[in-house]
Amino acid sequence: MAKDINYYVLVTTYTEAMKIQAMLREGNIPSRISPTPHAIQGIVGCGVSILLLPEDLENARSYMDEHGAKYHSIVPLERQIDPRRIPHV
């Protein structure tokens, strides 16, 4: 069974993340601020990223590039969260 992929927009500062999030909201492109997963944290030093779902990736990338967003890279990563997991009590 294929794993779902999330895309993380990596930034060098928290301020950049907030600007990109606001920009994507203006463009009505779904996204959210997310902690950068441990598997990719070493790429840049900032601990936050912008989480995109696969269906929103191309619109987000085009919109960010068109509006001059400053970001390091966009990294695909297998979804880390299992929605069927039982939360710890």
JSON list of N, CA and C in Angstrom, two decimals, residues 8 32-38 40-41 46-51:
[
{"chain": "A", "resi": 8, "resn": "TYR", "atom": "N", "xyz": [6.51, 19.89, 2.69]},
{"chain": "A", "resi": 8, "resn": "TYR", "atom": "CA", "xyz": [6.90, 20.89, 3.67]},
{"chain": "A", "resi": 8, "resn": "TYR", "atom": "C", "xyz": [7.70, 21.98, 2.99]},
{"chain": "A", "resi": 32, "resn": "ARG", "atom": "N", "xyz": [-0.87, 25.02, 6.28]},
{"chain": "A", "resi": 32, "resn": "ARG", "atom": "CA", "xyz": [-0.84, 25.31, 7.72]},
{"chain": "A", "resi": 32, "resn": "ARG", "atom": "C", "xyz": [0.59, 25.34, 8.20]},
{"chain": "A", "resi": 33, "resn": "ILE", "atom": "N", "xyz": [0.79, 26.11, 9.26]},
{"chain": "A", "resi": 33, "resn": "ILE", "atom": "CA", "xyz": [2.09, 26.16, 9.93]},
{"chain": "A", "resi": 33, "resn": "ILE", "atom": "C", "xyz": [2.25, 24.83, 10.66]},
{"chain": "A", "resi": 34, "resn": "SER", "atom": "N", "xyz": [3.44, 24.26, 10.56]},
{"chain": "A", "resi": 34, "resn": "SER", "atom": "CA", "xyz": [3.69, 22.95, 11.15]},
{"chain": "A", "resi": 34, "resn": "SER", "atom": "C", "xyz": [5.11, 22.89, 11.70]},
{"chain": "A", "resi": 35, "resn": "PRO", "atom": "N", "xyz": [5.31, 22.14, 12.78]},
{"chain": "A", "resi": 35, "resn": "PRO", "atom": "CA", "xyz": [6.70, 21.89, 13.17]},
{"chain": "A", "resi": 35, "resn": "PRO", "atom": "C", "xyz": [7.39, 21.12, 12.04]},
{"chain": "A", "resi": 36, "resn": "THR", "atom": "N", "xyz": [8.63, 21.43, 11.79]},
{"chain": "A", "resi": 36, "resn": "THR", "atom": "CA", "xyz": [9.37, 20.70, 10.77]},
{"chain": "A", "resi": 36, "resn": "THR", "atom": "C", "xyz": [9.66, 19.29, 11.30]},
{"chain": "A", "resi": 37, "resn": "PRO", "atom": "N", "xyz": [9.28, 18.24, 10.57]},
{"chain": "A", "resi": 37, "resn": "PRO", "atom": "CA", "xyz": [9.55, 16.88, 11.05]},
{"chain": "A", "resi": 37, "resn": "PRO", "atom": "C", "xyz": [11.04, 16.64, 11.29]},
{"chain": "A", "resi": 38, "resn": "HIS", "atom": "N", "xyz": [11.33, 15.83, 12.28]},
{"chain": "A", "resi": 38, "resn": "HIS", "atom": "CA", "xyz": [12.72, 15.54, 12.63]},
{"chain": "A", "resi": 38, "resn": "HIS", "atom": "C", "xyz": [13.52, 15.02, 11.45]},
{"chain": "A", "resi": 40, "resn": "ILE", "atom": "N", "xyz": [13.67, 15.89, 8.49]},
{"chain": "A", "resi": 40, "resn": "ILE", "atom": "CA", "xyz": [14.17, 16.91, 7.57]},
{"chain": "A", "resi": 40, "resn": "ILE", "atom": "C", "xyz": [14.62, 18.19, 8.28]},
{"chain": "A", "resi": 41, "resn": "GLN", "atom": "N", "xyz": [14.69, 18.18, 9.60]},
{"chain": "A", "resi": 41, "resn": "GLN", "atom": "CA", "xyz": [15.07, 19.38, 10.34]},
{"chain": "A", "resi": 41, "resn": "GLN", "atom": "C", "xyz": [16.47, 19.87, 10.04]},
{"chain": "A", "resi": 46, "resn": "CYS", "atom": "N", "xyz": [15.44, 26.55, 11.00]},
{"chain": "A", "resi": 46, "resn": "CYS", "atom": "CA", "xyz": [14.16, 26.98, 11.55]},
{"chain": "A", "resi": 46, "resn": "CYS", "atom": "C", "xyz": [13.30, 25.75, 11.89]},
{"chain": "A", "resi": 47, "resn": "GLY", "atom": "N", "xyz": [12.62, 25.77, 13.01]},
{"chain": "A", "resi": 47, "resn": "GLY", "atom": "CA", "xyz": [11.84, 24.62, 13.44]},
{"chain": "A", "resi": 47, "resn": "GLY", "atom": "C", "xyz": [10.42, 24.59, 12.94]},
{"chain": "A", "resi": 48, "resn": "VAL", "atom": "N", "xyz": [10.03, 25.58, 12.13]},
{"chain": "A", "resi": 48, "resn": "VAL", "atom": "CA", "xyz": [8.68, 25.58, 11.58]},
{"chain": "A", "resi": 48, "resn": "VAL", "atom": "C", "xyz": [8.74, 25.50, 10.06]},
{"chain": "A", "resi": 49, "resn": "SER", "atom": "N", "xyz": [7.65, 25.02, 9.49]},
{"chain": "A", "resi": 49, "resn": "SER", "atom": "CA", "xyz": [7.53, 24.90, 8.04]},
{"chain": "A", "resi": 49, "resn": "SER", "atom": "C", "xyz": [6.08, 25.12, 7.67]},
{"chain": "A", "resi": 50, "resn": "ILE", "atom": "N", "xyz": [5.81, 25.13, 6.39]},
{"chain": "A", "resi": 50, "resn": "ILE", "atom": "CA", "xyz": [4.45, 25.23, 5.90]},
{"chain": "A", "resi": 50, "resn": "ILE", "atom": "C", "xyz": [4.08, 23.86, 5.32]},
{"chain": "A", "resi": 51, "resn": "LEU", "atom": "N", "xyz": [3.01, 23.30, 5.83]},
{"chain": "A", "resi": 51, "resn": "LEU", "atom": "CA", "xyz": [2.56, 21.99, 5.40]},
{"chain": "A", "resi": 51, "resn": "LEU", "atom": "C", "xyz": [1.56, 22.13, 4.27]}
]
